[in-house]
């Protein structure tokens, strides 16, 4: 069964460093998402992406964050200058999208645990 | 996005049906009801979704009331591996808004 994969599973970085989290969505999916979950808190939406453009972003997704689909298979989240409060699990998701309906069922990857020291 | 209300936690005996309720009284006509679960800190796992009709798949059944203001997720024969946080989400656009969900504990 196709699945979303994410690398690395755990990333440790120093405050102020740049990190890139990588995701390989399900191959025929057209819509891509990033969510994050701070330990003990709710899963929070960060950004949705379609047709090489951001469709929607949350207040969390400020200028320090960017997303890119550098090739036909990868989807990345970059944090330019990490802060302590960026420590969280970051989940990538993708969906096939359905015309005339919702963007389709989102399937999540296993997550990348980011620890900022 | 419509707000949902779920019980904080529920217990279920192994092998019995687990019935998880969700209220979504402000749901609008084009919004779907989605159920996901999260085991430990793993990625949320899709379970089932519906618009108006009841739905069933290999994991669960979804019962949506006629007025669409509430729904129930049914796990027909709960196992210990079904212990997780279950999220009821009303979604009509391009993002999922997660609440606190229901912690389901399946006990032997």
mmCIF file of C-alpha atoms in Angstrom:
data_model
loop_
_atom_site.group_PDB
_atom_site.id
_atom_site.type_symbol
_atom_site.label_atom_id
_atom_site.label_comp_id
_atom_site.label_asym_id
_atom_site.label_seq_id
_atom_site.Cartn_x
_atom_site.Cartn_y
_atom_site.Cartn_z
ATOM 1 C CA UNK A 1 0.000 0.000 0.000
ATOM 2 C CA UNK A 2 1.448 3.405 -0.948
ATOM 3 C CA UNK A 3 2.505 5.593 1.960
ATOM 4 C CA UNK A 4 3.978 8.967 2.726
ATOM 5 C CA UNK A 5 7.594 8.805 3.859
ATOM 6 C CA UNK A 6 9.592 11.399 5.770
ATOM 7 C CA UNK A 7 13.283 11.880 6.441
ATOM 8 C CA UNK A 8 15.005 12.147 8.800
ATOM 9 C CA UNK A 9 13.005 10.538 11.577
ATOM 10 C CA UNK A 10 14.818 12.701 14.125
ATOM 11 C CA UNK A 11 16.723 15.938 13.569
ATOM 12 C CA UNK A 12 18.703 17.712 16.243
ATOM 13 C CA UNK A 13 19.891 21.234 15.512
ATOM 14 C CA UNK A 14 21.262 24.288 17.236
ATOM 15 C CA UNK A 15 19.133 27.382 17.627
ATOM 16 C CA UNK A 16 19.565 29.711 14.680
ATOM 17 C CA UNK A 17 20.478 26.945 12.235
ATOM 18 C CA UNK A 18 18.548 26.132 9.096
ATOM 19 C CA UNK A 19 16.837 22.768 8.753
ATOM 20 C CA UNK A 20 15.154 21.073 5.831
ATOM 21 C CA UNK A 21 12.609 18.369 6.468
ATOM 22 C CA UNK A 22 11.893 16.064 3.596
ATOM 23 C CA UNK A 23 8.788 14.214 2.531
ATOM 24 C CA UNK A 24 7.926 11.907 -0.327
ATOM 25 C CA UNK A 25 4.157 12.076 -0.853
ATOM 26 C CA UNK A 26 2.108 9.285 -2.382
ATOM 27 C CA UNK A 27 2.963 9.275 -6.066
ATOM 28 C CA UNK A 28 -0.357 10.196 -7.691
ATOM 29 C CA UNK A 29 -1.299 12.788 -5.109
ATOM 30 C CA UNK A 30 -1.546 16.439 -6.056
ATOM 31 C CA UNK A 31 -2.047 18.211 -2.738
ATOM 32 C CA UNK A 32 0.560 18.438 -0.041
ATOM 33 C CA UNK A 33 0.526 19.616 3.549
ATOM 34 C CA UNK A 34 2.677 20.179 6.594
ATOM 35 C CA UNK A 35 1.441 19.944 10.160
ATOM 36 C CA UNK A 36 3.272 20.061 13.437
ATOM 37 C CA UNK A 37 2.625 18.774 16.937
ATOM 38 C CA UNK A 38 4.426 20.175 19.945
ATOM 39 C CA UNK A 39 4.813 17.521 22.627
ATOM 40 C CA UNK A 40 1.563 17.050 24.514
ATOM 41 C CA UNK A 41 -0.363 19.477 22.320
ATOM 42 C CA UNK A 42 -2.738 19.299 19.357
ATOM 43 C CA UNK A 43 -1.762 18.653 15.776
ATOM 44 C CA UNK A 44 -1.588 22.065 14.067
ATOM 45 C CA UNK A 45 -1.916 22.901 10.387
ATOM 46 C CA UNK A 46 0.997 24.793 8.884
ATOM 47 C CA UNK A 47 0.557 24.981 5.132
ATOM 48 C CA UNK A 48 -1.125 23.430 2.120
ATOM 49 C CA UNK A 49 0.425 23.342 -1.342
ATOM 50 C CA UNK A 50 -0.950 22.680 -4.793
ATOM 51 C CA UNK A 51 0.277 23.298 -8.310
ATOM 52 C CA UNK A 52 3.591 24.643 -7.015
ATOM 53 C CA UNK A 53 1.922 27.280 -4.926
ATOM 54 C CA UNK A 54 0.931 27.719 -1.325
ATOM 55 C CA UNK A 55 -2.842 27.481 -1.099
ATOM 56 C CA UNK A 56 -3.259 28.297 2.537
ATOM 57 C CA UNK A 57 -0.998 28.876 5.497
ATOM 58 C CA UNK A 58 -1.564 29.325 9.182
ATOM 59 C CA UNK A 59 -0.306 32.096 11.449
ATOM 60 C CA UNK A 60 2.463 29.766 12.565
ATOM 61 C CA UNK A 61 3.861 29.653 9.035
ATOM 62 C CA UNK A 62 5.751 32.938 9.117
ATOM 63 C CA UNK A 63 8.674 34.161 7.034
ATOM 64 C CA UNK A 64 11.009 31.687 8.704
ATOM 65 C CA UNK A 65 9.193 28.830 6.995
ATOM 66 C CA UNK A 66 9.128 27.905 3.338
ATOM 67 C CA UNK A 67 8.004 24.912 1.308
ATOM 68 C CA UNK A 68 9.164 23.608 -2.011
ATOM 69 C CA UNK A 69 8.568 20.776 -4.397
ATOM 70 C CA UNK A 70 12.047 20.623 -5.913
ATOM 71 C CA UNK A 71 11.322 17.676 -8.170
ATOM 72 C CA UNK A 72 8.494 15.340 -9.040
ATOM 73 C CA UNK A 73 8.686 13.336 -5.875
ATOM 74 C CA UNK A 74 9.912 15.386 -2.913
ATOM 75 C CA UNK A 75 8.168 18.011 -0.827
ATOM 76 C CA UNK A 76 10.268 19.950 1.653
ATOM 77 C CA UNK A 77 9.767 22.227 4.633
ATOM 78 C CA UNK A 78 12.581 24.636 5.410
ATOM 79 C CA UNK A 79 12.982 26.524 8.640
ATOM 80 C CA UNK A 80 15.554 29.256 8.072
ATOM 81 C CA UNK A 81 16.600 30.123 11.612
ATOM 82 C CA UNK A 82 15.303 27.652 14.140
ATOM 83 C CA UNK A 83 14.035 28.698 17.541
ATOM 84 C CA UNK A 84 13.621 26.628 20.666
ATOM 85 C CA UNK A 85 9.861 26.758 20.200
ATOM 86 C CA UNK A 86 10.159 25.071 16.804
ATOM 87 C CA UNK A 87 10.877 21.801 18.595
ATOM 88 C CA UNK A 88 8.016 19.521 17.598
ATOM 89 C CA UNK A 89 6.964 16.561 15.472
ATOM 90 C CA UNK A 90 6.461 17.675 11.896
ATOM 91 C CA UNK A 91 4.056 15.654 9.792
ATOM 92 C CA UNK A 92 3.772 15.725 6.038
ATOM 93 C CA UNK A 93 0.510 14.689 4.393
ATOM 94 C CA UNK A 94 -0.759 14.326 0.864
ATOM 95 C CA UNK A 95 -4.098 13.870 -0.813
ATOM 96 C CA UNK A 96 -5.278 12.948 -4.273
ATOM 97 C CA UNK A 97 -7.831 15.710 -4.571
ATOM 98 C CA UNK A 98 -11.286 15.335 -6.002
ATOM 99 C CA UNK A 99 -12.881 17.734 -8.428
ATOM 100 C CA UNK A 100 -15.988 19.379 -7.052
ATOM 101 C CA UNK A 101 -15.382 18.085 -3.538
ATOM 102 C CA UNK A 102 -12.859 18.382 -0.762
ATOM 103 C CA UNK A 103 -9.219 17.998 -1.508
ATOM 104 C CA UNK A 104 -9.530 14.373 -0.734
ATOM 105 C CA UNK A 105 -8.474 12.226 2.149
ATOM 106 C CA UNK A 106 -5.149 13.252 3.632
ATOM 107 C CA UNK A 107 -2.618 10.545 4.377
ATOM 108 C CA UNK A 108 0.093 11.327 6.868
ATOM 109 C CA UNK A 109 3.710 10.335 7.110
ATOM 110 C CA UNK A 110 5.347 9.047 10.292
ATOM 111 C CA UNK A 111 6.784 12.441 11.162
ATOM 112 C CA UNK A 112 10.156 14.038 11.816
ATOM 113 C CA UNK A 113 10.966 14.876 15.392
ATOM 114 C CA UNK A 114 12.821 18.205 15.409
ATOM 115 C CA UNK A 115 14.760 19.092 18.519
ATOM 116 C CA UNK A 116 16.218 22.584 18.723
ATOM 117 C CA UNK A 117 18.916 23.050 21.361
ATOM 118 C CA UNK B 1 -14.395 25.080 9.733
ATOM 119 C CA UNK B 2 -17.092 23.770 12.024
ATOM 120 C CA UNK B 3 -16.160 23.040 15.613
ATOM 121 C CA UNK B 4 -16.490 19.524 17.003
ATOM 122 C CA UNK B 5 -17.040 18.310 20.548
ATOM 123 C CA UNK B 6 -15.845 14.910 21.725
ATOM 124 C CA UNK B 7 -15.591 13.250 25.140
ATOM 125 C CA UNK B 8 -12.147 13.509 26.646
ATOM 126 C CA UNK B 9 -11.733 9.783 27.182
ATOM 127 C CA UNK B 10 -13.528 6.448 26.944
ATOM 128 C CA UNK B 11 -12.803 2.895 27.966
ATOM 129 C CA UNK B 12 -13.796 -0.203 26.045
ATOM 130 C CA UNK B 13 -13.403 -3.902 26.746
ATOM 131 C CA UNK B 14 -11.381 -5.873 24.243
ATOM 132 C CA UNK B 15 -13.599 -7.601 21.709
ATOM 133 C CA UNK B 16 -16.522 -5.282 22.316
ATOM 134 C CA UNK B 17 -17.720 -2.512 20.032
ATOM 135 C CA UNK B 18 -16.318 0.944 20.708
ATOM 136 C CA UNK B 19 -18.753 3.758 19.974
ATOM 137 C CA UNK B 20 -17.149 7.188 19.838
ATOM 138 C CA UNK B 21 -19.545 10.145 19.629
ATOM 139 C CA UNK B 22 -18.928 13.548 18.090
ATOM 140 C CA UNK B 23 -21.061 16.674 18.008
ATOM 141 C CA UNK B 24 -20.719 19.091 15.105
ATOM 142 C CA UNK B 25 -23.861 21.193 15.314
ATOM 143 C CA UNK B 26 -22.483 24.032 13.153
ATOM 144 C CA UNK B 27 -21.560 21.823 10.208
ATOM 145 C CA UNK B 28 -22.413 23.285 6.827
ATOM 146 C CA UNK B 29 -23.767 21.484 3.813
ATOM 147 C CA UNK B 30 -20.504 20.968 1.961
ATOM 148 C CA UNK B 31 -18.405 19.899 4.915
ATOM 149 C CA UNK B 32 -17.368 16.296 5.370
ATOM 150 C CA UNK B 33 -16.955 14.448 8.662
ATOM 151 C CA UNK B 34 -13.540 12.809 8.930
ATOM 152 C CA UNK B 35 -12.198 10.491 11.588
ATOM 153 C CA UNK B 36 -8.512 10.011 12.228
ATOM 154 C CA UNK B 37 -6.613 8.377 15.034
ATOM 155 C CA UNK B 38 -3.142 8.821 16.450
ATOM 156 C CA UNK B 39 -1.289 6.072 18.249
ATOM 157 C CA UNK B 40 1.416 7.450 20.580
ATOM 158 C CA UNK B 41 3.261 10.101 18.559
ATOM 159 C CA UNK B 42 2.805 8.438 15.192
ATOM 160 C CA UNK B 43 1.316 10.276 12.242
ATOM 161 C CA UNK B 44 -2.477 10.594 12.254
ATOM 162 C CA UNK B 45 -4.079 7.621 10.563
ATOM 163 C CA UNK B 46 -7.149 8.047 8.374
ATOM 164 C CA UNK B 47 -10.083 5.905 9.422
ATOM 165 C CA UNK B 48 -13.210 6.928 7.537
ATOM 166 C CA UNK B 49 -15.179 9.892 6.263
ATOM 167 C CA UNK B 50 -18.711 10.724 5.185
ATOM 168 C CA UNK B 51 -20.950 13.527 3.997
ATOM 169 C CA UNK B 52 -24.544 12.491 4.609
ATOM 170 C CA UNK B 53 -24.832 8.731 4.417
ATOM 171 C CA UNK B 54 -23.546 6.146 6.825
ATOM 172 C CA UNK B 55 -20.269 4.618 5.730
ATOM 173 C CA UNK B 56 -18.429 1.394 6.449
ATOM 174 C CA UNK B 57 -14.950 0.208 5.572
ATOM 175 C CA UNK B 58 -12.595 -2.465 6.806
ATOM 176 C CA UNK B 59 -11.682 -0.443 9.882
ATOM 177 C CA UNK B 60 -14.901 1.097 11.115
ATOM 178 C CA UNK B 61 -18.430 2.339 10.527
ATOM 179 C CA UNK B 62 -19.544 5.953 10.566
ATOM 180 C CA UNK B 63 -23.091 6.821 11.527
ATOM 181 C CA UNK B 64 -24.168 10.393 10.729
ATOM 182 C CA UNK B 65 -27.485 11.678 12.055
ATOM 183 C CA UNK B 66 -30.032 12.882 9.552
ATOM 184 C CA UNK B 67 -29.560 16.522 10.550
ATOM 185 C CA UNK B 68 -25.764 15.991 10.339
ATOM 186 C CA UNK B 69 -25.229 17.631 13.688
ATOM 187 C CA UNK B 70 -23.587 14.595 15.223
ATOM 188 C CA UNK B 71 -21.917 11.349 14.284
ATOM 189 C CA UNK B 72 -20.634 8.150 15.842
ATOM 190 C CA UNK B 73 -17.566 6.161 14.928
ATOM 191 C CA UNK B 74 -17.968 2.463 15.582
ATOM 192 C CA UNK B 75 -15.056 0.052 15.909
ATOM 193 C CA UNK B 76 -16.943 -3.236 15.817
ATOM 194 C CA UNK B 77 -14.486 -5.438 17.712
ATOM 195 C CA UNK B 78 -11.961 -3.322 19.544
ATOM 196 C CA UNK B 79 -8.491 -4.736 20.163
ATOM 197 C CA UNK B 80 -5.681 -3.519 22.380
ATOM 198 C CA UNK B 81 -4.034 -2.042 19.280
ATOM 199 C CA UNK B 82 -7.002 0.298 18.878
ATOM 200 C CA UNK B 83 -5.928 2.225 21.964
ATOM 201 C CA UNK B 84 -5.297 5.716 20.569
ATOM 202 C CA UNK B 85 -6.535 9.290 20.385
ATOM 203 C CA UNK B 86 -9.477 9.533 17.986
ATOM 204 C CA UNK B 87 -10.168 12.787 16.203
ATOM 205 C CA UNK B 88 -13.475 13.832 14.676
ATOM 206 C CA UNK B 89 -12.848 16.601 12.143
ATOM 207 C CA UNK B 90 -15.252 18.557 9.999
ATOM 208 C CA UNK B 91 -13.526 19.623 6.830
ATOM 209 C CA UNK B 92 -14.655 21.500 3.788
ATOM 210 C CA UNK B 93 -11.478 22.942 2.428
ATOM 211 C CA UNK B 94 -7.839 22.218 2.299
ATOM 212 C CA UNK B 95 -6.798 21.749 5.877
ATOM 213 C CA UNK B 96 -7.647 19.560 8.838
ATOM 214 C CA UNK B 97 -8.251 21.296 12.162
ATOM 215 C CA UNK B 98 -7.486 18.869 14.969
ATOM 216 C CA UNK B 99 -9.032 19.186 18.390
ATOM 217 C CA UNK B 100 -8.005 17.319 21.506
ATOM 218 C CA UNK B 101 -9.875 14.182 20.404
ATOM 219 C CA UNK B 102 -11.055 11.241 22.516
ATOM 220 C CA UNK B 103 -8.530 9.008 24.233
ATOM 221 C CA UNK B 104 -9.841 5.484 23.750
ATOM 222 C CA UNK B 105 -8.401 2.888 26.090
ATOM 223 C CA UNK B 106 -9.133 -0.709 25.162
ATOM 224 C CA UNK B 107 -8.693 -2.993 28.148
ATOM 225 C CA UNK B 108 -8.375 -6.762 28.336
#
